mmCIF file of C-alpha atoms in Angstrom:
data_model
loop_
_atom_site.group_PDB
_atom_site.id
_atom_site.type_symbol
_atom_site.label_atom_id
_atom_site.label_comp_id
_atom_site.label_asym_id
_atom_site.label_seq_id
_atom_site.Cartn_x
_atom_site.Cartn_y
_atom_site.Cartn_z
ATOM 1 C CA MET A 289 -0.109 -0.109 -0.210
ATOM 2 C CA ILE A 290 3.224 2.229 -0.097
ATOM 3 C CA GLY A 291 3.685 4.438 -3.031
ATOM 4 C CA PRO A 292 5.043 6.436 -4.989
ATOM 5 C CA ALA A 293 1.996 6.366 -7.365
ATOM 6 C CA SER A 294 3.999 7.091 -10.107
ATOM 7 C CA ASN A 295 5.441 3.535 -10.149
ATOM 8 C CA TYR A 296 2.405 1.777 -10.636
ATOM 9 C CA LEU A 297 0.340 1.540 -13.707
ATOM 10 C CA LEU A 298 -3.041 2.217 -11.324
ATOM 11 C CA ALA A 299 -2.861 4.147 -8.494
ATOM 12 C CA VAL A 300 -6.281 4.495 -6.510
ATOM 13 C CA GLU A 301 -6.233 6.897 -3.725
ATOM 14 C CA GLY A 302 -8.832 8.186 -1.131
ATOM 15 C CA LEU A 303 -11.520 6.865 -3.603
ATOM 16 C CA THR A 304 -15.038 7.286 -2.314
ATOM 17 C CA VAL A 305 -18.612 7.202 -3.422
ATOM 18 C CA SER A 306 -21.612 8.071 -2.058
ATOM 19 C CA PHE A 307 -25.387 7.149 -3.048
ATOM 20 C CA ASP A 308 -27.998 9.004 -0.876
ATOM 21 C CA GLY A 309 -25.574 9.107 2.081
ATOM 22 C CA PHE A 310 -24.705 5.704 1.519
ATOM 23 C CA LYS A 311 -20.982 5.280 1.190
ATOM 24 C CA ALA A 312 -20.542 2.318 -1.307
ATOM 25 C CA VAL A 313 -16.773 3.099 -1.423
ATOM 26 C CA ASP A 314 -14.995 4.597 1.496
ATOM 27 C CA ASP A 315 -11.772 6.299 1.328
ATOM 28 C CA LEU A 316 -9.977 3.115 -0.390
ATOM 29 C CA SER A 317 -6.365 3.215 -1.836
ATOM 30 C CA PHE A 318 -4.380 0.495 -3.467
ATOM 31 C CA TYR A 319 -2.051 0.552 -6.448
ATOM 32 C CA VAL A 320 -1.602 -1.891 -9.291
ATOM 33 C CA GLY A 321 1.614 -3.077 -10.935
ATOM 34 C CA ARG A 322 1.910 -3.212 -14.491
ATOM 35 C CA ASP A 323 2.142 -7.164 -14.679
ATOM 36 C CA GLU A 324 0.282 -7.816 -11.842
ATOM 37 C CA LEU A 325 -2.771 -10.072 -11.388
ATOM 38 C CA ARG A 326 -4.713 -8.842 -8.544
ATOM 39 C CA ALA A 327 -7.847 -10.095 -7.011
ATOM 40 C CA ILE A 328 -10.412 -8.227 -5.265
ATOM 41 C CA ILE A 329 -12.450 -10.299 -2.736
ATOM 42 C CA GLY A 330 -15.127 -9.648 0.144
ATOM 43 C CA PRO A 331 -18.639 -10.392 1.027
ATOM 44 C CA ASN A 332 -21.617 -9.445 -1.209
ATOM 45 C CA GLY A 333 -22.138 -5.341 -0.908
ATOM 46 C CA ALA A 334 -18.554 -4.827 -0.065
ATOM 47 C CA GLY A 335 -18.309 -2.537 -2.853
ATOM 48 C CA LYS A 336 -16.083 -4.685 -5.145
ATOM 49 C CA THR A 337 -17.812 -4.202 -8.406
ATOM 50 C CA THR A 338 -18.810 -0.219 -7.455
ATOM 51 C CA VAL A 339 -14.744 -0.147 -7.751
ATOM 52 C CA LEU A 340 -14.472 -1.488 -11.024
ATOM 53 C CA ASP A 341 -17.503 0.887 -12.415
ATOM 54 C CA LEU A 342 -15.636 3.956 -10.827
ATOM 55 C CA ILE A 343 -12.219 2.933 -12.532
ATOM 56 C CA SER A 344 -14.162 2.495 -15.914
ATOM 57 C CA GLY A 345 -15.996 5.863 -15.680
ATOM 58 C CA ARG A 346 -19.398 4.077 -15.236
ATOM 59 C CA THR A 347 -19.916 5.985 -12.029
ATOM 60 C CA GLN A 348 -18.327 9.391 -10.882
ATOM 61 C CA PRO A 349 -16.669 9.277 -7.469
ATOM 62 C CA SER A 350 -17.386 11.754 -4.927
ATOM 63 C CA SER A 351 -13.688 12.411 -4.235
ATOM 64 C CA GLY A 352 -10.232 10.695 -4.466
ATOM 65 C CA SER A 353 -8.106 10.184 -7.460
ATOM 66 C CA ILE A 354 -7.574 7.507 -9.801
ATOM 67 C CA VAL A 355 -4.432 8.009 -11.885
ATOM 68 C CA PHE A 356 -3.758 5.612 -15.003
ATOM 69 C CA ASN A 357 -0.193 5.638 -16.356
ATOM 70 C CA GLY A 358 0.197 8.855 -14.895
ATOM 71 C CA GLU A 359 -3.318 10.320 -16.154
ATOM 72 C CA GLU A 360 -6.477 11.193 -14.035
ATOM 73 C CA LEU A 361 -9.155 9.417 -15.082
ATOM 74 C CA ARG A 362 -11.905 11.105 -12.994
ATOM 75 C CA ASN A 363 -13.222 13.459 -15.235
ATOM 76 C CA MET A 364 -12.987 11.235 -18.421
ATOM 77 C CA ARG A 365 -15.780 9.559 -20.062
ATOM 78 C CA GLU A 366 -16.172 5.787 -20.321
ATOM 79 C CA HIS A 367 -15.043 5.675 -24.130
ATOM 80 C CA GLU A 368 -11.947 7.772 -23.227
ATOM 81 C CA ILE A 369 -11.054 5.350 -20.438
ATOM 82 C CA VAL A 370 -11.225 2.463 -23.016
ATOM 83 C CA ARG A 371 -8.707 4.276 -25.415
ATOM 84 C CA LYS A 372 -6.248 4.870 -22.717
ATOM 85 C CA GLY A 373 -5.787 1.288 -22.390
ATOM 86 C CA ILE A 374 -8.400 -0.022 -19.902
ATOM 87 C CA GLY A 375 -10.708 -2.894 -20.818
ATOM 88 C CA ARG A 376 -13.798 -3.781 -18.748
ATOM 89 C CA LYS A 377 -16.028 -7.102 -18.544
ATOM 90 C CA PHE A 378 -18.946 -7.375 -16.776
ATOM 91 C CA GLN A 379 -20.457 -10.014 -14.802
ATOM 92 C CA THR A 380 -23.057 -11.387 -17.579
ATOM 93 C CA PRO A 381 -21.260 -11.930 -21.055
ATOM 94 C CA SER A 382 -22.085 -9.169 -23.419
ATOM 95 C CA VAL A 383 -21.670 -10.592 -26.829
ATOM 96 C CA TYR A 384 -23.833 -9.982 -30.129
ATOM 97 C CA GLU A 385 -25.402 -13.380 -29.989
ATOM 98 C CA SER A 386 -26.428 -13.406 -33.842
ATOM 99 C CA LEU A 387 -22.775 -12.748 -35.084
ATOM 100 C CA THR A 388 -20.128 -15.280 -35.427
ATOM 101 C CA VAL A 389 -17.257 -15.551 -33.012
ATOM 102 C CA PHE A 390 -14.871 -14.039 -35.868
ATOM 103 C CA GLU A 391 -17.359 -11.268 -36.230
ATOM 104 C CA ASN A 392 -17.650 -10.395 -32.651
ATOM 105 C CA LEU A 393 -13.847 -10.128 -32.655
ATOM 106 C CA GLU A 394 -13.716 -8.361 -35.456
ATOM 107 C CA MET A 395 -16.136 -5.660 -34.172
ATOM 108 C CA SER A 396 -13.901 -5.153 -31.359
ATOM 109 C CA TYR A 397 -10.814 -4.408 -33.673
ATOM 110 C CA PRO A 398 -9.245 -1.036 -32.601
ATOM 111 C CA ALA A 399 -9.505 0.545 -35.986
ATOM 112 C CA GLY A 400 -12.947 -0.119 -36.438
ATOM 113 C CA ARG A 401 -14.174 1.415 -32.994
ATOM 114 C CA THR A 402 -14.325 4.932 -34.023
ATOM 115 C CA ALA A 403 -17.475 6.209 -36.208
ATOM 116 C CA PHE A 404 -14.915 7.038 -38.701
ATOM 117 C CA GLY A 405 -12.994 3.726 -38.446
ATOM 118 C CA ALA A 406 -16.124 1.557 -38.542
ATOM 119 C CA TRP A 407 -17.017 3.615 -41.913
ATOM 120 C CA ALA A 408 -13.153 3.105 -43.508
ATOM 121 C CA PHE A 409 -13.066 -0.414 -41.668
ATOM 122 C CA LYS A 410 -11.845 -2.974 -44.018
ATOM 123 C CA ARG A 411 -10.864 -6.728 -43.470
ATOM 124 C CA THR A 412 -7.030 -6.664 -43.769
ATOM 125 C CA ARG A 413 -5.044 -9.479 -43.563
ATOM 126 C CA ALA A 414 -3.723 -7.765 -40.195
ATOM 127 C CA VAL A 415 -7.209 -7.797 -39.138
ATOM 128 C CA VAL A 416 -7.681 -11.570 -40.079
ATOM 129 C CA ASP A 417 -4.392 -12.754 -38.540
ATOM 130 C CA LYS A 418 -5.117 -10.940 -35.268
ATOM 131 C CA VAL A 419 -8.803 -12.254 -34.675
ATOM 132 C CA HIS A 420 -7.055 -15.748 -35.085
ATOM 133 C CA GLU A 421 -4.379 -15.232 -32.871
ATOM 134 C CA VAL A 422 -6.783 -13.661 -30.016
ATOM 135 C CA ALA A 423 -9.342 -16.559 -30.945
ATOM 136 C CA GLU A 424 -6.542 -19.124 -30.535
ATOM 137 C CA ALA A 425 -5.813 -17.613 -26.845
ATOM 138 C CA VAL A 426 -9.232 -17.945 -26.060
ATOM 139 C CA TYR A 427 -9.695 -21.442 -26.699
ATOM 140 C CA LEU A 428 -12.205 -20.525 -29.913
ATOM 141 C CA VAL A 429 -10.279 -20.834 -32.996
ATOM 142 C CA ASP A 430 -12.224 -23.702 -33.746
ATOM 143 C CA ARG A 431 -15.357 -21.926 -33.128
ATOM 144 C CA LEU A 432 -14.914 -18.867 -35.473
ATOM 145 C CA ASP A 433 -17.651 -19.672 -38.043
ATOM 146 C CA ASP A 434 -20.315 -20.614 -35.203
ATOM 147 C CA ARG A 435 -22.603 -17.866 -34.231
ATOM 148 C CA ALA A 436 -22.273 -16.668 -30.659
ATOM 149 C CA GLU A 437 -25.586 -17.771 -29.714
ATOM 150 C CA LEU A 438 -24.224 -21.438 -29.985
ATOM 151 C CA LEU A 439 -21.746 -21.260 -27.318
ATOM 152 C CA SER A 440 -21.648 -22.453 -23.884
ATOM 153 C CA HIS A 441 -21.747 -19.703 -21.073
ATOM 154 C CA GLY A 442 -17.947 -20.415 -20.360
ATOM 155 C CA GLU A 443 -17.249 -20.002 -24.203
ATOM 156 C CA LYS A 444 -19.137 -16.723 -24.319
ATOM 157 C CA GLN A 445 -17.050 -15.568 -21.334
ATOM 158 C CA TRP A 446 -14.054 -16.718 -23.249
ATOM 159 C CA LEU A 447 -15.162 -14.637 -26.249
ATOM 160 C CA GLU A 448 -15.849 -11.566 -24.274
ATOM 161 C CA ILE A 449 -12.072 -11.771 -22.881
ATOM 162 C CA GLY A 450 -10.992 -12.131 -26.210
ATOM 163 C CA MET A 451 -13.256 -9.024 -27.414
ATOM 164 C CA LEU A 452 -10.934 -6.939 -24.754
ATOM 165 C CA LEU A 453 -7.987 -8.529 -25.478
ATOM 166 C CA ILE A 454 -8.064 -7.827 -29.065
ATOM 167 C CA GLN A 455 -7.911 -3.970 -28.275
ATOM 168 C CA SER A 456 -4.335 -4.727 -26.586
ATOM 169 C CA PRO A 457 -5.505 -3.053 -23.259
ATOM 170 C CA ALA A 458 -2.667 -2.447 -20.604
ATOM 171 C CA LEU A 459 -5.121 -3.321 -17.842
ATOM 172 C CA MET A 460 -8.117 -5.578 -17.811
ATOM 173 C CA MET A 461 -10.707 -5.813 -15.239
ATOM 174 C CA LEU A 462 -12.885 -8.858 -15.263
ATOM 175 C CA ASP A 463 -15.873 -9.111 -13.002
ATOM 176 C CA GLU A 464 -16.584 -13.015 -11.671
ATOM 177 C CA PRO A 465 -15.103 -14.400 -15.013
ATOM 178 C CA VAL A 466 -15.736 -18.114 -13.840
ATOM 179 C CA ALA A 467 -19.254 -17.649 -12.567
ATOM 180 C CA GLY A 468 -21.034 -20.584 -13.956
ATOM 181 C CA MET A 469 -17.969 -22.427 -15.453
ATOM 182 C CA SER A 470 -17.492 -26.076 -15.421
ATOM 183 C CA ALA A 471 -14.209 -27.045 -13.445
ATOM 184 C CA PRO A 472 -12.373 -28.085 -16.877
ATOM 185 C CA GLU A 473 -13.471 -24.224 -18.237
ATOM 186 C CA ARG A 474 -12.262 -22.736 -14.862
ATOM 187 C CA GLU A 475 -9.036 -24.307 -15.409
ATOM 188 C CA ARG A 476 -8.425 -23.153 -18.952
ATOM 189 C CA THR A 477 -9.269 -19.697 -17.770
ATOM 190 C CA ALA A 478 -6.925 -19.826 -14.972
ATOM 191 C CA GLU A 479 -4.270 -20.352 -17.583
ATOM 192 C CA LEU A 480 -5.535 -17.720 -20.040
ATOM 193 C CA LEU A 481 -5.350 -15.100 -17.182
ATOM 194 C CA LYS A 482 -2.037 -15.859 -16.375
ATOM 195 C CA ARG A 483 -0.904 -15.660 -19.948
ATOM 196 C CA ILE A 484 -2.501 -12.143 -20.230
ATOM 197 C CA CYS A 485 -0.767 -10.948 -17.048
ATOM 198 C CA GLN A 486 2.419 -11.420 -18.853
ATOM 199 C CA THR A 487 1.615 -8.429 -21.057
ATOM 200 C CA ALA A 488 -0.908 -6.507 -19.204
ATOM 201 C CA ALA A 489 -2.477 -5.865 -15.471
ATOM 202 C CA VAL A 490 -5.363 -7.627 -14.686
ATOM 203 C CA VAL A 491 -7.972 -6.810 -11.792
ATOM 204 C CA VAL A 492 -10.358 -9.901 -10.963
ATOM 205 C CA VAL A 493 -13.506 -9.389 -8.687
ATOM 206 C CA GLU A 494 -14.505 -13.069 -7.644
ATOM 207 C CA HIS A 495 -15.823 -15.402 -4.865
ATOM 208 C CA ASP A 496 -14.364 -18.722 -6.120
ATOM 209 C CA MET A 497 -11.606 -18.796 -3.627
ATOM 210 C CA GLU A 498 -9.819 -21.797 -5.190
ATOM 211 C CA PHE A 499 -9.528 -20.056 -8.318
ATOM 212 C CA VAL A 500 -8.326 -17.036 -6.868
ATOM 213 C CA LYS A 501 -5.625 -18.788 -5.254
ATOM 214 C CA ARG A 502 -4.557 -20.207 -8.225
ATOM 215 C CA ILE A 503 -4.481 -16.924 -10.255
ATOM 216 C CA ALA A 504 -3.632 -14.094 -7.982
ATOM 217 C CA HIS A 505 0.052 -12.622 -7.013
ATOM 218 C CA ARG A 506 -1.967 -10.156 -4.456
ATOM 219 C CA VAL A 507 -5.720 -10.067 -2.947
ATOM 220 C CA MET A 508 -7.295 -7.434 -1.569
ATOM 221 C CA VAL A 509 -10.054 -7.628 0.789
ATOM 222 C CA MET A 510 -12.924 -5.268 1.137
ATOM 223 C CA HIS A 511 -15.414 -4.694 3.542
ATOM 224 C CA GLN A 512 -18.626 -2.312 3.823
ATOM 225 C CA GLY A 513 -16.637 -0.126 0.808
ATOM 226 C CA LYS A 514 -13.435 0.093 2.754
ATOM 227 C CA TRP A 515 -9.811 -1.679 2.292
ATOM 228 C CA LEU A 516 -9.660 -4.224 4.996
ATOM 229 C CA ALA A 517 -6.485 -6.616 4.148
ATOM 230 C CA GLU A 518 -4.141 -7.173 1.133
ATOM 231 C CA GLY A 519 -1.435 -9.528 0.216
ATOM 232 C CA SER A 520 -1.031 -13.152 -0.570
ATOM 233 C CA MET A 521 -3.826 -15.446 -0.549
ATOM 234 C CA GLU A 522 -2.105 -17.248 1.993
ATOM 235 C CA HIS A 523 -1.800 -13.971 4.035
ATOM 236 C CA VAL A 524 -5.570 -12.958 3.583
ATOM 237 C CA GLN A 525 -6.810 -16.364 4.667
ATOM 238 C CA ASN A 526 -5.181 -16.322 7.873
ATOM 239 C CA ASP A 527 -5.971 -12.476 8.712
ATOM 240 C CA PRO A 528 -8.457 -12.734 11.771
ATOM 241 C CA ARG A 529 -10.515 -9.944 10.529
ATOM 242 C CA VAL A 530 -10.826 -11.217 7.022
ATOM 243 C CA ILE A 531 -11.969 -14.835 8.788
ATOM 244 C CA ASP A 532 -14.531 -12.971 10.909
ATOM 245 C CA VAL A 533 -16.264 -10.596 8.058
ATOM 246 C CA TYR A 534 -15.868 -13.153 5.095
ATOM 247 C CA LEU A 535 -13.798 -16.354 5.083
ATOM 248 C CA GLY A 536 -15.218 -17.827 8.378
ATOM 249 C CA HIS A 537 -18.841 -17.513 6.881
#
């Protein structure tokens, strides 16, 4: 929890947001390194998803600072934050069901995401190669011609991760990426995230403690909107405060 903030890809300091007087996030500070895979855990209502909303610009903080790659994000809009290099995946997969896996990935290719870019966009060899590269990474290279509606729940989760990955973000934020997955799918997702964090930082909100134990470099525990504990999974599992408010129940 010690700065200076400039040494980190993401520096969150004193972050607070109130809804009708209720502090959903309360004076929260934490720092994410450039190749870090961090998990945020805690009981329901702890403020974990709200933190991702604040970083991605979906929700505006009441106070505090969010510095990414040396730039303050607080007054930026969601699309501006995406262009700065932050990708966000929500709890429920958000894919274009009627389009093929290839088309979903192609639509997320950076050159086609602006109004002018979409108008001038062409399926070049570079686009095709990138789609195949990302599809291979997310275990869907054999499903490129299938409509997204035909994918399993876990495969849709992978597709959405691929839709972020094709944008080459510096930070990926994933909200419960293995919810509803089978055990083999969770295993492959763990391997996928370990590979992603070789080139990007990853922040994961997750309730599956075995999955967190497998992937996370650092674990941050939240309770009632506040920072409660941080460290390795082994460290936080043995923290009496964490056992009392979360793991013990």
